[in-house]
PDB file of C-alpha atoms and ligand atoms in Angstrom:
ATOM      1  CA  UNK A 923     115.394 190.670 115.054  1.00 66.00           C
ATOM      2  CA  UNK A 924     118.396 192.208 112.875  1.00 79.00           C
ATOM      3  CA  UNK A 925     117.668 195.216 110.695  1.00 89.00           C
ATOM      4  CA  UNK A 926     116.217 193.870 107.236  1.00 89.00           C
ATOM      5  CA  UNK A 927     118.596 194.477 104.393  1.00 93.00           C
ATOM      6  CA  UNK A 928     117.398 194.364 100.704  1.00 93.00           C
ATOM      7  CA  UNK A 929     119.542 192.467  98.104  1.00 93.00           C
ATOM      8  CA  UNK A 930     119.303 191.959  94.564  1.00 92.00           C
ATOM      9  CA  UNK A 931     120.460 188.666  93.018  1.00 92.00           C
ATOM     10  CA  UNK A 932     120.840 187.650  89.280  1.00 95.00           C
ATOM     11  CA  UNK A 933     119.238 184.446  88.000  1.00 94.00           C
ATOM     12  CA  UNK A 934     118.598 182.900  84.502  1.00 96.00           C
ATOM     13  CA  UNK A 935     115.132 182.891  83.395  1.00 96.00           C
ATOM     14  CA  UNK A 936     114.682 179.352  83.205  1.00 97.00           C
ATOM     15  CA  UNK A 937     116.061 178.862  86.977  1.00 96.00           C
ATOM     16  CA  UNK A 938     113.657 181.595  88.164  1.00 96.00           C
ATOM     17  CA  UNK A 939     110.796 180.170  86.543  1.00 96.00           C
ATOM     18  CA  UNK A 940     111.515 176.708  88.083  1.00 97.00           C
ATOM     19  CA  UNK A 941     111.731 178.202  91.330  1.00 96.00           C
ATOM     20  CA  UNK A 942     108.520 179.991  91.109  1.00 96.00           C
ATOM     21  CA  UNK A 943     106.629 177.108  90.165  1.00 96.00           C
ATOM     22  CA  UNK A 944     108.255 175.168  93.140  1.00 96.00           C
ATOM     23  CA  UNK A 945     107.254 177.959  95.526  1.00 96.00           C
ATOM     24  CA  UNK A 946     103.852 178.339  94.215  1.00 96.00           C
ATOM     25  CA  UNK A 947     103.047 174.512  94.526  1.00 97.00           C
ATOM     26  CA  UNK A 948     104.617 174.789  98.027  1.00 96.00           C
ATOM     27  CA  UNK A 949     102.316 177.549  98.884  1.00 96.00           C
ATOM     28  CA  UNK A 950     104.934 180.509  99.325  1.00 96.00           C
ATOM     29  CA  UNK A 951     103.435 183.917  99.545  1.00 93.00           C
ATOM     30  CA  UNK A 952     106.258 185.545  97.665  1.00 92.00           C
ATOM     31  CA  UNK A 953     110.195 184.734  96.706  1.00 95.00           C
ATOM     32  CA  UNK A 954     111.445 186.530  99.557  1.00 94.00           C
ATOM     33  CA  UNK A 955     110.062 184.313 102.009  1.00 94.00           C
ATOM     34  CA  UNK A 956     111.133 181.193  99.831  1.00 96.00           C
ATOM     35  CA  UNK A 957     114.392 182.687  99.903  1.00 95.00           C
ATOM     36  CA  UNK A 958     114.752 183.210 103.349  1.00 94.00           C
ATOM     37  CA  UNK A 959     113.707 179.841 104.234  1.00 93.00           C
ATOM     38  CA  UNK A 960     116.047 178.307 101.305  1.00 94.00           C
ATOM     39  CA  UNK A 961     119.164 180.011 103.312  1.00 94.00           C
ATOM     40  CA  UNK A 962     118.055 179.035 106.614  1.00 91.00           C
ATOM     41  CA  UNK A 963     117.917 175.477 105.532  1.00 90.00           C
ATOM     42  CA  UNK A 964     121.311 175.612 104.324  1.00 92.00           C
ATOM     43  CA  UNK A 965     122.851 177.304 107.110  1.00 92.00           C
ATOM     44  CA  UNK A 966     121.011 174.666 109.313  1.00 89.00           C
ATOM     45  CA  UNK A 967     122.314 171.890 107.259  1.00 90.00           C
ATOM     46  CA  UNK A 968     125.935 173.225 107.636  1.00 92.00           C
ATOM     47  CA  UNK A 969     125.562 173.580 111.485  1.00 93.00           C
ATOM     48  CA  UNK A 970     124.368 169.967 111.726  1.00 94.00           C
ATOM     49  CA  UNK A 971     127.787 168.785 110.509  1.00 94.00           C
ATOM     50  CA  UNK A 972     129.019 169.936 113.747  1.00 94.00           C
ATOM     51  CA  UNK A 973     128.806 167.270 116.414  1.00 95.00           C
ATOM     52  CA  UNK A 974     128.974 170.022 119.133  1.00 95.00           C
ATOM     53  CA  UNK A 975     126.152 172.149 117.689  1.00 94.00           C
ATOM     54  CA  UNK A 976     122.712 172.202 119.406  1.00 94.00           C
ATOM     55  CA  UNK A 977     119.927 170.703 117.715  1.00 95.00           C
ATOM     56  CA  UNK A 978     116.568 168.845 117.962  1.00 95.00           C
ATOM     57  CA  UNK A 979     115.920 165.898 116.628  1.00 95.00           C
ATOM     58  CA  UNK A 980     112.730 163.452 116.232  1.00 96.00           C
ATOM     59  CA  UNK A 981     113.436 159.604 115.914  1.00 96.00           C
ATOM     60  CA  UNK A 982     110.686 157.780 114.537  1.00 97.00           C
ATOM     61  CA  UNK A 983     110.677 154.172 115.302  1.00 97.00           C
ATOM     62  CA  UNK A 984     108.462 151.327 114.008  1.00 97.00           C
ATOM     63  CA  UNK A 985     108.528 148.082 115.863  1.00 95.00           C
ATOM     64  CA  UNK A 986     106.510 144.809 116.630  1.00 93.00           C
ATOM     65  CA  UNK A 987     105.798 145.290 120.532  1.00 89.00           C
ATOM     66  CA  UNK A 988     105.848 141.535 120.980  1.00 89.00           C
ATOM     67  CA  UNK A 989     109.596 141.315 120.341  1.00 88.00           C
ATOM     68  CA  UNK A 990     111.122 140.256 123.468  1.00 85.00           C
ATOM     69  CA  UNK A 991     112.045 143.049 125.825  1.00 91.00           C
ATOM     70  CA  UNK A 992     112.259 145.573 123.131  1.00 90.00           C
ATOM     71  CA  UNK A 993     109.536 147.815 124.768  1.00 89.00           C
ATOM     72  CA  UNK A 994     111.419 147.682 128.228  1.00 90.00           C
ATOM     73  CA  UNK A 995     114.559 148.354 126.292  1.00 91.00           C
ATOM     74  CA  UNK A 996     113.257 151.238 124.564  1.00 89.00           C
ATOM     75  CA  UNK A 997     111.787 152.767 127.930  1.00 87.00           C
ATOM     76  CA  UNK A 998     115.076 152.008 129.621  1.00 89.00           C
ATOM     77  CA  UNK A 999     117.057 154.019 127.051  1.00 87.00           C
ATOM     78  CA  UNK A1000     114.856 157.042 127.166  1.00 85.00           C
ATOM     79  CA  UNK A1001     114.931 157.106 131.038  1.00 86.00           C
ATOM     80  CA  UNK A1002     118.809 156.984 131.138  1.00 84.00           C
ATOM     81  CA  UNK A1003     118.846 159.987 128.647  1.00 76.00           C
ATOM     82  CA  UNK A1004     116.495 162.161 130.365  1.00 69.00           C
ATOM     83  CA  UNK A1005     118.293 165.338 129.727  1.00 70.00           C
ATOM     84  CA  UNK A1006     118.128 164.759 125.682  1.00 85.00           C
ATOM     85  CA  UNK A1007     114.655 163.140 125.782  1.00 85.00           C
ATOM     86  CA  UNK A1008     111.999 165.922 125.836  1.00 89.00           C
ATOM     87  CA  UNK A1009     108.965 164.047 124.592  1.00 91.00           C
ATOM     88  CA  UNK A1010     107.665 160.902 123.205  1.00 92.00           C
ATOM     89  CA  UNK A1011     104.590 159.708 121.555  1.00 95.00           C
ATOM     90  CA  UNK A1012     103.470 156.329 121.070  1.00 95.00           C
ATOM     91  CA  UNK A1013     100.884 155.130 118.446  1.00 96.00           C
ATOM     92  CA  UNK A1014      99.432 151.530 118.105  1.00 96.00           C
ATOM     93  CA  UNK A1015      99.423 151.038 114.451  1.00 96.00           C
ATOM     94  CA  UNK A1016      97.796 147.692 114.400  1.00 95.00           C
ATOM     95  CA  UNK A1017      97.698 144.651 116.642  1.00 94.00           C
ATOM     96  CA  UNK A1018     101.367 144.164 116.117  1.00 93.00           C
ATOM     97  CA  UNK A1019     103.307 147.253 115.102  1.00 95.00           C
ATOM     98  CA  UNK A1020     103.724 150.487 117.210  1.00 96.00           C
ATOM     99  CA  UNK A1021     105.199 153.949 116.098  1.00 97.00           C
ATOM    100  CA  UNK A1022     107.256 155.756 118.575  1.00 95.00           C
ATOM    101  CA  UNK A1023     108.466 159.157 117.968  1.00 96.00           C
ATOM    102  CA  UNK A1024     111.011 160.329 120.545  1.00 94.00           C
ATOM    103  CA  UNK A1025     112.046 164.152 120.671  1.00 95.00           C
ATOM    104  CA  UNK A1026     115.756 164.637 121.469  1.00 94.00           C
ATOM    105  CA  UNK A1027     117.486 167.851 122.385  1.00 93.00           C
ATOM    106  CA  UNK A1028     121.164 168.209 122.882  1.00 93.00           C
ATOM    107  CA  UNK A1029     124.121 168.354 120.821  1.00 93.00           C
ATOM    108  CA  UNK A1030     124.182 166.945 117.173  1.00 94.00           C
ATOM    109  CA  UNK A1031     126.836 164.228 118.345  1.00 94.00           C
ATOM    110  CA  UNK A1032     124.777 163.071 121.208  1.00 92.00           C
ATOM    111  CA  UNK A1033     121.469 163.153 119.342  1.00 93.00           C
ATOM    112  CA  UNK A1034     123.034 160.839 116.688  1.00 93.00           C
ATOM    113  CA  UNK A1035     124.479 158.666 119.237  1.00 92.00           C
ATOM    114  CA  UNK A1036     121.141 158.129 121.037  1.00 92.00           C
ATOM    115  CA  UNK A1037     119.165 157.642 117.756  1.00 93.00           C
ATOM    116  CA  UNK A1038     121.591 154.829 116.605  1.00 93.00           C
ATOM    117  CA  UNK A1039     121.308 153.010 119.915  1.00 92.00           C
ATOM    118  CA  UNK A1040     117.254 153.298 119.487  1.00 93.00           C
ATOM    119  CA  UNK A1041     117.129 152.463 115.793  1.00 94.00           C
ATOM    120  CA  UNK A1042     119.672 149.599 116.048  1.00 94.00           C
ATOM    121  CA  UNK A1043     117.675 147.738 118.887  1.00 93.00           C
ATOM    122  CA  UNK A1044     116.723 144.382 117.738  1.00 91.00           C
ATOM    123  CA  UNK A1045     113.160 144.229 116.623  1.00 92.00           C
ATOM    124  CA  UNK A1046     112.931 148.051 115.389  1.00 95.00           C
ATOM    125  CA  UNK A1047     111.844 147.437 111.755  1.00 96.00           C
ATOM    126  CA  UNK A1048     112.087 150.958 110.614  1.00 96.00           C
ATOM    127  CA  UNK A1049     114.145 153.618 112.333  1.00 96.00           C
ATOM    128  CA  UNK A1050     114.736 157.282 110.950  1.00 96.00           C
ATOM    129  CA  UNK A1051     116.142 160.426 112.552  1.00 96.00           C
ATOM    130  CA  UNK A1052     115.099 163.719 111.377  1.00 96.00           C
ATOM    131  CA  UNK A1053     117.267 166.857 112.803  1.00 95.00           C
ATOM    132  CA  UNK A1054     116.934 170.468 112.862  1.00 93.00           C
ATOM    133  CA  UNK A1055     119.794 172.884 114.200  1.00 92.00           C
ATOM    134  CA  UNK A1056     119.233 174.947 117.346  1.00 91.00           C
ATOM    135  CA  UNK A1057     122.022 177.141 116.452  1.00 84.00           C
ATOM    136  CA  UNK A1058     121.851 180.398 114.600  1.00 70.00           C
ATOM    137  CA  UNK A1059     118.511 181.952 114.714  1.00 60.00           C
ATOM    138  CA  UNK A1060     116.879 179.414 116.470  1.00 54.00           C
ATOM    139  CA  UNK A1061     119.305 179.769 119.388  1.00 52.00           C
TER     140      UNK A1061
HETATM  141 NI1   NI B1745     101.737 150.319 120.588  1.00 72.15          NI
END
């Protein structure tokens, strides 16, 4: 861990009290931790704009497992991208629908491409990807 440095910032009182209310609601123990997380989040989002940056993504898929060939296509796609798929979890939501969470690791561009292929499969009712940067402090 790099040397910790202290900085002072100036904020107008209204903005600061709004910030304090927000971080209290979220359960932050102090402003420093909340500011650190804000900075990490902003830096991470900046890194995610680079298709070559390292990242981890979670792709959530909701689909009806009765849709012809869909389960097989989902499995085939995951098996053909072994280097990127690090884990998956399958939950039976009800008698028809399944939720699958596929965790991908790789470059931002690769994850986006794979997530796009998974979520665009016919029969996928809901597809969403959530990515975090694996660059910077997390590399
Ligand atoms: Ni299922």
